Amino acid sequence: MGKRRTAHHNHNACVRDALAAARALCGAKLTPLRRRVLELIWASHRPIGAYAILEALGRERGRAAPPTVYRTLAFLTEHGLAHRIAMANAYVGCVHPEAAGHASQFLLCADCGEAVELDDRRIARAVASEARRKGFAVLSQSLEVRGRCPACAGDRADVG
Ligand SMILES: [Zn+2]
Ligand SMILES: [Zn+2]
Ligand SMILES: [Zn+2]
């Protein structure tokens, strides 16, 4: 299993921006536990499952209760700080949390597990307008596209 990082980017800056946005959006509601879970989610751009979060918290703080972790994840997704990736049954940090409740589109690498969030209003608008044509009232929309990231696709090309 590949454990590559997204090529050439300063991930510390991703984490710093995400935590700053969370502080700005949530204020005092960003409790130490919520903040720590958000940090765990932002450990990489690969979605992390609730069980892995539970394990990490258990190592740090002694036993963490599953309902606490699920409530924390619900808080983070409801406030637009993280998205649940249904395909991976896992969570990933949102790259533009100021647009809470926005339609999300993700490219998911089948090899290394990385998730790249797109931010293209045209896609959301196209889906919404087709839904409207069918008389369907959209409550929320998320799109998950499975494939191979440039690094993994490149590796395959190398081996022929
Ligand atoms: Zn990053
Ligand atoms: Zn997002
Ligand atoms: Zn990949």
mmCIF file with all atom_site columns, C-alpha atoms and ligand atoms in Angstrom:
data_model
loop_
_atom_site.group_PDB
_atom_site.id
_atom_site.type_symbol
_atom_site.label_atom_id
_atom_site.label_alt_id
_atom_site.label_comp_id
_atom_site.label_asym_id
_atom_site.label_entity_id
_atom_site.label_seq_id
_atom_site.pdbx_PDB_ins_code
_atom_site.Cartn_x
_atom_site.Cartn_y
_atom_site.Cartn_z
_atom_site.occupancy
_atom_site.B_iso_or_equiv
_atom_site.pdbx_formal_charge
_atom_site.auth_seq_id
_atom_site.auth_comp_id
_atom_site.auth_asym_id
_atom_site.auth_atom_id
_atom_site.pdbx_PDB_model_num
ATOM   1   C  CA . MET A 1 1   ? 0.000   0.000  0.000   1.00 0.00 ? 1   MET A CA 1
ATOM   2   C  CA . GLY A 1 2   ? 1.413   3.373  -0.992  1.00 0.00 ? 2   GLY A CA 1
ATOM   3   C  CA . LYS A 1 3   ? 1.794   5.959  1.741   1.00 0.00 ? 3   LYS A CA 1
ATOM   4   C  CA . ARG A 1 4   ? 2.874   8.802  -0.480  1.00 0.00 ? 4   ARG A CA 1
ATOM   5   C  CA . ARG A 1 5   ? 2.055   12.383 0.314   1.00 0.00 ? 5   ARG A CA 1
ATOM   6   C  CA . THR A 1 6   ? 0.476   14.827 -2.057  1.00 0.00 ? 6   THR A CA 1
ATOM   7   C  CA . ALA A 1 7   ? 3.419   15.988 -4.134  1.00 0.00 ? 7   ALA A CA 1
ATOM   8   C  CA . HIS A 1 8   ? 5.246   19.152 -3.112  1.00 0.00 ? 8   HIS A CA 1
ATOM   9   C  CA . HIS A 1 9   ? 3.035   20.936 -0.720  1.00 0.00 ? 9   HIS A CA 1
ATOM   10  C  CA . ASN A 1 10  ? 3.544   22.271 2.737   1.00 0.00 ? 10  ASN A CA 1
ATOM   11  C  CA . HIS A 1 11  ? 1.058   20.256 4.742   1.00 0.00 ? 11  HIS A CA 1
ATOM   12  C  CA . ASN A 1 12  ? 1.795   22.172 7.954   1.00 0.00 ? 12  ASN A CA 1
ATOM   13  C  CA . ALA A 1 13  ? 0.196   25.143 6.224   1.00 0.00 ? 13  ALA A CA 1
ATOM   14  C  CA . CYS A 1 14  ? -2.919  23.053 5.451   1.00 0.00 ? 14  CYS A CA 1
ATOM   15  C  CA . VAL A 1 15  ? -3.218  22.107 9.127   1.00 0.00 ? 15  VAL A CA 1
ATOM   16  C  CA . ARG A 1 16  ? -2.557  25.641 10.349  1.00 0.00 ? 16  ARG A CA 1
ATOM   17  C  CA . ASP A 1 17  ? -5.176  27.119 8.000   1.00 0.00 ? 17  ASP A CA 1
ATOM   18  C  CA . ALA A 1 18  ? -7.733  24.466 8.906   1.00 0.00 ? 18  ALA A CA 1
ATOM   19  C  CA . LEU A 1 19  ? -7.329  25.061 12.651  1.00 0.00 ? 19  LEU A CA 1
ATOM   20  C  CA . ALA A 1 20  ? -7.414  28.836 12.232  1.00 0.00 ? 20  ALA A CA 1
ATOM   21  C  CA . ALA A 1 21  ? -10.633 28.584 10.181  1.00 0.00 ? 21  ALA A CA 1
ATOM   22  C  CA . ALA A 1 22  ? -12.159 26.272 12.790  1.00 0.00 ? 22  ALA A CA 1
ATOM   23  C  CA . ARG A 1 23  ? -11.309 28.721 15.584  1.00 0.00 ? 23  ARG A CA 1
ATOM   24  C  CA . ALA A 1 24  ? -12.789 31.612 13.603  1.00 0.00 ? 24  ALA A CA 1
ATOM   25  C  CA . LEU A 1 25  ? -15.986 29.693 12.786  1.00 0.00 ? 25  LEU A CA 1
ATOM   26  C  CA . CYS A 1 26  ? -16.620 27.975 16.114  1.00 0.00 ? 26  CYS A CA 1
ATOM   27  C  CA . GLY A 1 27  ? -15.015 30.163 18.763  1.00 0.00 ? 27  GLY A CA 1
ATOM   28  C  CA . ALA A 1 28  ? -15.426 28.623 22.207  1.00 0.00 ? 28  ALA A CA 1
ATOM   29  C  CA . LYS A 1 29  ? -17.412 25.728 20.742  1.00 0.00 ? 29  LYS A CA 1
ATOM   30  C  CA . LEU A 1 30  ? -14.121 24.365 19.441  1.00 0.00 ? 30  LEU A CA 1
ATOM   31  C  CA . THR A 1 31  ? -13.413 22.395 22.611  1.00 0.00 ? 31  THR A CA 1
ATOM   32  C  CA . PRO A 1 32  ? -10.021 20.701 23.085  1.00 0.00 ? 32  PRO A CA 1
ATOM   33  C  CA . LEU A 1 33  ? -11.534 17.349 22.070  1.00 0.00 ? 33  LEU A CA 1
ATOM   34  C  CA . ARG A 1 34  ? -13.124 18.746 18.882  1.00 0.00 ? 34  ARG A CA 1
ATOM   35  C  CA . ARG A 1 35  ? -9.886  20.496 18.033  1.00 0.00 ? 35  ARG A CA 1
ATOM   36  C  CA . ARG A 1 36  ? -7.862  17.317 18.598  1.00 0.00 ? 36  ARG A CA 1
ATOM   37  C  CA . VAL A 1 37  ? -10.206 15.222 16.439  1.00 0.00 ? 37  VAL A CA 1
ATOM   38  C  CA . LEU A 1 38  ? -9.965  17.840 13.692  1.00 0.00 ? 38  LEU A CA 1
ATOM   39  C  CA . GLU A 1 39  ? -6.154  17.651 13.951  1.00 0.00 ? 39  GLU A CA 1
ATOM   40  C  CA . LEU A 1 40  ? -6.288  13.866 13.648  1.00 0.00 ? 40  LEU A CA 1
ATOM   41  C  CA . ILE A 1 41  ? -8.483  14.200 10.546  1.00 0.00 ? 41  ILE A CA 1
ATOM   42  C  CA . TRP A 1 42  ? -6.011  16.699 9.110   1.00 0.00 ? 42  TRP A CA 1
ATOM   43  C  CA . ALA A 1 43  ? -3.021  14.428 9.788   1.00 0.00 ? 43  ALA A CA 1
ATOM   44  C  CA . SER A 1 44  ? -3.111  13.743 6.049   1.00 0.00 ? 44  SER A CA 1
ATOM   45  C  CA . HIS A 1 45  ? -5.299  14.123 2.978   1.00 0.00 ? 45  HIS A CA 1
ATOM   46  C  CA . ARG A 1 46  ? -6.385  10.506 3.286   1.00 0.00 ? 46  ARG A CA 1
ATOM   47  C  CA . PRO A 1 47  ? -9.794  10.015 4.887   1.00 0.00 ? 47  PRO A CA 1
ATOM   48  C  CA . ILE A 1 48  ? -9.562  8.567  8.411   1.00 0.00 ? 48  ILE A CA 1
ATOM   49  C  CA . GLY A 1 49  ? -12.167 6.231  9.903   1.00 0.00 ? 49  GLY A CA 1
ATOM   50  C  CA . ALA A 1 50  ? -13.935 6.768  13.216  1.00 0.00 ? 50  ALA A CA 1
ATOM   51  C  CA . TYR A 1 51  ? -12.264 3.670  14.626  1.00 0.00 ? 51  TYR A CA 1
ATOM   52  C  CA . ALA A 1 52  ? -8.755  4.985  13.878  1.00 0.00 ? 52  ALA A CA 1
ATOM   53  C  CA . ILE A 1 53  ? -9.676  8.267  15.569  1.00 0.00 ? 53  ILE A CA 1
ATOM   54  C  CA . LEU A 1 54  ? -10.986 6.370  18.574  1.00 0.00 ? 54  LEU A CA 1
ATOM   55  C  CA . GLU A 1 55  ? -7.747  4.399  18.809  1.00 0.00 ? 55  GLU A CA 1
ATOM   56  C  CA . ALA A 1 56  ? -5.572  7.506  18.564  1.00 0.00 ? 56  ALA A CA 1
ATOM   57  C  CA . LEU A 1 57  ? -7.591  9.272  21.273  1.00 0.00 ? 57  LEU A CA 1
ATOM   58  C  CA . GLY A 1 58  ? -7.404  6.167  23.442  1.00 0.00 ? 58  GLY A CA 1
ATOM   59  C  CA . ARG A 1 59  ? -3.604  6.192  23.180  1.00 0.00 ? 59  ARG A CA 1
ATOM   60  C  CA . GLU A 1 60  ? -3.457  9.879  24.114  1.00 0.00 ? 60  GLU A CA 1
ATOM   61  C  CA . ARG A 1 61  ? -6.119  10.242 26.762  1.00 0.00 ? 61  ARG A CA 1
ATOM   62  C  CA . GLY A 1 62  ? -6.965  6.764  27.889  1.00 0.00 ? 62  GLY A CA 1
ATOM   63  C  CA . ARG A 1 63  ? -10.234 5.167  26.840  1.00 0.00 ? 63  ARG A CA 1
ATOM   64  C  CA . ALA A 1 64  ? -12.444 7.322  24.635  1.00 0.00 ? 64  ALA A CA 1
ATOM   65  C  CA . ALA A 1 65  ? -16.099 6.386  24.291  1.00 0.00 ? 65  ALA A CA 1
ATOM   66  C  CA . PRO A 1 66  ? -17.352 5.683  20.751  1.00 0.00 ? 66  PRO A CA 1
ATOM   67  C  CA . PRO A 1 67  ? -20.484 7.879  21.159  1.00 0.00 ? 67  PRO A CA 1
ATOM   68  C  CA . THR A 1 68  ? -18.246 10.808 22.121  1.00 0.00 ? 68  THR A CA 1
ATOM   69  C  CA . VAL A 1 69  ? -16.206 10.357 18.974  1.00 0.00 ? 69  VAL A CA 1
ATOM   70  C  CA . TYR A 1 70  ? -19.315 10.056 16.787  1.00 0.00 ? 70  TYR A CA 1
ATOM   71  C  CA . ARG A 1 71  ? -20.825 13.178 18.370  1.00 0.00 ? 71  ARG A CA 1
ATOM   72  C  CA . THR A 1 72  ? -17.585 15.045 17.763  1.00 0.00 ? 72  THR A CA 1
ATOM   73  C  CA . LEU A 1 73  ? -17.486 13.919 14.131  1.00 0.00 ? 73  LEU A CA 1
ATOM   74  C  CA . ALA A 1 74  ? -21.115 14.999 13.721  1.00 0.00 ? 74  ALA A CA 1
ATOM   75  C  CA . PHE A 1 75  ? -20.234 18.432 15.111  1.00 0.00 ? 75  PHE A CA 1
ATOM   76  C  CA . LEU A 1 76  ? -17.291 18.805 12.724  1.00 0.00 ? 76  LEU A CA 1
ATOM   77  C  CA . THR A 1 77  ? -19.277 17.746 9.646   1.00 0.00 ? 77  THR A CA 1
ATOM   78  C  CA . GLU A 1 78  ? -22.327 19.840 10.591  1.00 0.00 ? 78  GLU A CA 1
ATOM   79  C  CA . HIS A 1 79  ? -20.106 22.896 10.983  1.00 0.00 ? 79  HIS A CA 1
ATOM   80  C  CA . GLY A 1 80  ? -18.496 22.282 7.601   1.00 0.00 ? 80  GLY A CA 1
ATOM   81  C  CA . LEU A 1 81  ? -15.045 21.523 9.020   1.00 0.00 ? 81  LEU A CA 1
ATOM   82  C  CA . ALA A 1 82  ? -14.946 17.963 7.723   1.00 0.00 ? 82  ALA A CA 1
ATOM   83  C  CA . HIS A 1 83  ? -16.714 15.814 5.171   1.00 0.00 ? 83  HIS A CA 1
ATOM   84  C  CA . ARG A 1 84  ? -17.756 12.203 5.500   1.00 0.00 ? 84  ARG A CA 1
ATOM   85  C  CA . ILE A 1 85  ? -16.572 10.156 2.523   1.00 0.00 ? 85  ILE A CA 1
ATOM   86  C  CA . ALA A 1 86  ? -19.217 7.470  2.122   1.00 0.00 ? 86  ALA A CA 1
ATOM   87  C  CA . MET A 1 87  ? -17.078 5.373  -0.250  1.00 0.00 ? 87  MET A CA 1
ATOM   88  C  CA . ALA A 1 88  ? -14.347 5.071  2.374   1.00 0.00 ? 88  ALA A CA 1
ATOM   89  C  CA . ASN A 1 89  ? -16.617 5.259  5.444   1.00 0.00 ? 89  ASN A CA 1
ATOM   90  C  CA . ALA A 1 90  ? -14.173 7.864  6.725   1.00 0.00 ? 90  ALA A CA 1
ATOM   91  C  CA . TYR A 1 91  ? -13.655 11.573 7.282   1.00 0.00 ? 91  TYR A CA 1
ATOM   92  C  CA . VAL A 1 92  ? -11.506 14.214 5.637   1.00 0.00 ? 92  VAL A CA 1
ATOM   93  C  CA . GLY A 1 93  ? -10.953 17.891 6.409   1.00 0.00 ? 93  GLY A CA 1
ATOM   94  C  CA . CYS A 1 94  ? -12.807 20.477 4.338   1.00 0.00 ? 94  CYS A CA 1
ATOM   95  C  CA . VAL A 1 95  ? -10.564 22.819 2.369   1.00 0.00 ? 95  VAL A CA 1
ATOM   96  C  CA . HIS A 1 96  ? -13.034 25.723 2.435   1.00 0.00 ? 96  HIS A CA 1
ATOM   97  C  CA . PRO A 1 97  ? -14.966 25.479 5.698   1.00 0.00 ? 97  PRO A CA 1
ATOM   98  C  CA . GLU A 1 98  ? -16.176 29.084 5.413   1.00 0.00 ? 98  GLU A CA 1
ATOM   99  C  CA . ALA A 1 99  ? -18.669 27.761 2.835   1.00 0.00 ? 99  ALA A CA 1
ATOM   100 C  CA . ALA A 1 100 ? -20.382 25.460 5.348   1.00 0.00 ? 100 ALA A CA 1
ATOM   101 C  CA . GLY A 1 101 ? -22.977 23.139 3.890   1.00 0.00 ? 101 GLY A CA 1
ATOM   102 C  CA . HIS A 1 102 ? -21.589 23.427 0.389   1.00 0.00 ? 102 HIS A CA 1
ATOM   103 C  CA . ALA A 1 103 ? -21.965 20.698 -2.213  1.00 0.00 ? 103 ALA A CA 1
ATOM   104 C  CA . SER A 1 104 ? -18.801 18.615 -2.213  1.00 0.00 ? 104 SER A CA 1
ATOM   105 C  CA . GLN A 1 105 ? -16.980 16.802 -4.954  1.00 0.00 ? 105 GLN A CA 1
ATOM   106 C  CA . PHE A 1 106 ? -14.076 14.494 -4.179  1.00 0.00 ? 106 PHE A CA 1
ATOM   107 C  CA . LEU A 1 107 ? -11.501 12.691 -6.279  1.00 0.00 ? 107 LEU A CA 1
ATOM   108 C  CA . LEU A 1 108 ? -10.481 9.565  -4.355  1.00 0.00 ? 108 LEU A CA 1
ATOM   109 C  CA . CYS A 1 109 ? -7.333  7.637  -5.209  1.00 0.00 ? 109 CYS A CA 1
ATOM   110 C  CA . ALA A 1 110 ? -7.976  3.897  -5.175  1.00 0.00 ? 110 ALA A CA 1
ATOM   111 C  CA . ASP A 1 111 ? -4.246  3.190  -4.600  1.00 0.00 ? 111 ASP A CA 1
ATOM   112 C  CA . CYS A 1 112 ? -2.999  5.574  -1.893  1.00 0.00 ? 112 CYS A CA 1
ATOM   113 C  CA . GLY A 1 113 ? -6.380  6.676  -0.560  1.00 0.00 ? 113 GLY A CA 1
ATOM   114 C  CA . GLU A 1 114 ? -5.826  10.401 -1.005  1.00 0.00 ? 114 GLU A CA 1
ATOM   115 C  CA . ALA A 1 115 ? -8.858  12.613 -1.327  1.00 0.00 ? 115 ALA A CA 1
ATOM   116 C  CA . VAL A 1 116 ? -8.803  15.828 -3.344  1.00 0.00 ? 116 VAL A CA 1
ATOM   117 C  CA . GLU A 1 117 ? -11.728 18.180 -2.859  1.00 0.00 ? 117 GLU A CA 1
ATOM   118 C  CA . LEU A 1 118 ? -12.899 20.069 -5.909  1.00 0.00 ? 118 LEU A CA 1
ATOM   119 C  CA . ASP A 1 119 ? -14.586 23.405 -5.604  1.00 0.00 ? 119 ASP A CA 1
ATOM   120 C  CA . ASP A 1 120 ? -16.514 23.835 -8.822  1.00 0.00 ? 120 ASP A CA 1
ATOM   121 C  CA . ARG A 1 121 ? -19.899 25.467 -8.546  1.00 0.00 ? 121 ARG A CA 1
ATOM   122 C  CA . ARG A 1 122 ? -20.664 24.453 -12.154 1.00 0.00 ? 122 ARG A CA 1
ATOM   123 C  CA . ILE A 1 123 ? -20.851 20.793 -11.144 1.00 0.00 ? 123 ILE A CA 1
ATOM   124 C  CA . ALA A 1 124 ? -23.215 21.468 -8.254  1.00 0.00 ? 124 ALA A CA 1
ATOM   125 C  CA . ARG A 1 125 ? -25.343 23.731 -10.447 1.00 0.00 ? 125 ARG A CA 1
ATOM   126 C  CA . ALA A 1 126 ? -25.545 21.151 -13.239 1.00 0.00 ? 126 ALA A CA 1
ATOM   127 C  CA . VAL A 1 127 ? -26.657 18.440 -10.798 1.00 0.00 ? 127 VAL A CA 1
ATOM   128 C  CA . ALA A 1 128 ? -29.176 20.775 -9.153  1.00 0.00 ? 128 ALA A CA 1
ATOM   129 C  CA . SER A 1 129 ? -30.684 21.852 -12.453 1.00 0.00 ? 129 SER A CA 1
ATOM   130 C  CA . GLU A 1 130 ? -31.012 18.267 -13.753 1.00 0.00 ? 130 GLU A CA 1
ATOM   131 C  CA . ALA A 1 131 ? -32.616 17.292 -10.448 1.00 0.00 ? 131 ALA A CA 1
ATOM   132 C  CA . ARG A 1 132 ? -35.054 20.189 -10.764 1.00 0.00 ? 132 ARG A CA 1
ATOM   133 C  CA . ARG A 1 133 ? -35.995 19.057 -14.267 1.00 0.00 ? 133 ARG A CA 1
ATOM   134 C  CA . LYS A 1 134 ? -36.987 15.742 -12.712 1.00 0.00 ? 134 LYS A CA 1
ATOM   135 C  CA . GLY A 1 135 ? -38.990 17.505 -10.033 1.00 0.00 ? 135 GLY A CA 1
ATOM   136 C  CA . PHE A 1 136 ? -36.510 16.376 -7.391  1.00 0.00 ? 136 PHE A CA 1
ATOM   137 C  CA . ALA A 1 137 ? -35.887 18.701 -4.443  1.00 0.00 ? 137 ALA A CA 1
ATOM   138 C  CA . VAL A 1 138 ? -32.186 18.531 -3.539  1.00 0.00 ? 138 VAL A CA 1
ATOM   139 C  CA . LEU A 1 139 ? -31.354 18.670 0.171   1.00 0.00 ? 139 LEU A CA 1
ATOM   140 C  CA . SER A 1 140 ? -27.630 18.164 -0.159  1.00 0.00 ? 140 SER A CA 1
ATOM   141 C  CA . GLN A 1 141 ? -25.243 16.732 -2.690  1.00 0.00 ? 141 GLN A CA 1
ATOM   142 C  CA . SER A 1 142 ? -21.865 15.093 -2.597  1.00 0.00 ? 142 SER A CA 1
ATOM   143 C  CA . LEU A 1 143 ? -20.004 13.466 -5.415  1.00 0.00 ? 143 LEU A CA 1
ATOM   144 C  CA . GLU A 1 144 ? -17.257 10.871 -4.982  1.00 0.00 ? 144 GLU A CA 1
ATOM   145 C  CA . VAL A 1 145 ? -15.104 9.915  -7.944  1.00 0.00 ? 145 VAL A CA 1
ATOM   146 C  CA . ARG A 1 146 ? -12.791 6.925  -7.648  1.00 0.00 ? 146 ARG A CA 1
ATOM   147 C  CA . GLY A 1 147 ? -9.583  6.791  -9.655  1.00 0.00 ? 147 GLY A CA 1
ATOM   148 C  CA . ARG A 1 148 ? -5.829  7.256  -9.471  1.00 0.00 ? 148 ARG A CA 1
ATOM   149 C  CA . CYS A 1 149 ? -3.940  10.364 -8.342  1.00 0.00 ? 149 CYS A CA 1
ATOM   150 C  CA . PRO A 1 150 ? -1.059  11.670 -10.511 1.00 0.00 ? 150 PRO A CA 1
ATOM   151 C  CA . ALA A 1 151 ? 1.591   10.062 -8.273  1.00 0.00 ? 151 ALA A CA 1
ATOM   152 C  CA . CYS A 1 152 ? -0.043  6.631  -8.383  1.00 0.00 ? 152 CYS A CA 1
ATOM   153 C  CA . ALA A 1 153 ? -0.909  6.855  -12.076 1.00 0.00 ? 153 ALA A CA 1
ATOM   154 C  CA . GLY A 1 154 ? 2.740   7.828  -12.717 1.00 0.00 ? 154 GLY A CA 1
ATOM   155 C  CA . ASP A 1 155 ? 4.020   4.806  -10.799 1.00 0.00 ? 155 ASP A CA 1
ATOM   156 C  CA . ARG A 1 156 ? 1.889   2.528  -12.929 1.00 0.00 ? 156 ARG A CA 1
ATOM   157 C  CA . ALA A 1 157 ? 3.174   4.127  -16.108 1.00 0.00 ? 157 ALA A CA 1
ATOM   158 C  CA . ASP A 1 158 ? 6.766   3.562  -14.892 1.00 0.00 ? 158 ASP A CA 1
ATOM   159 C  CA . VAL A 1 159 ? 6.341   -0.179 -14.496 1.00 0.00 ? 159 VAL A CA 1
ATOM   160 C  CA . GLY A 1 160 ? 4.768   -0.292 -17.924 1.00 0.00 ? 160 GLY A CA 1
HETATM 161 ZN ZN . ZN  B 2 .   ? -1.912  19.323 2.949   1.00 0.00 ? 1   ZN  B ZN 1
HETATM 162 ZN ZN . ZN  B 2 .   ? -15.590 21.115 1.682   1.00 0.00 ? 2   ZN  B ZN 1
HETATM 163 ZN ZN . ZN  B 2 .   ? -2.722  7.894  -5.190  1.00 0.00 ? 3   ZN  B ZN 1
#
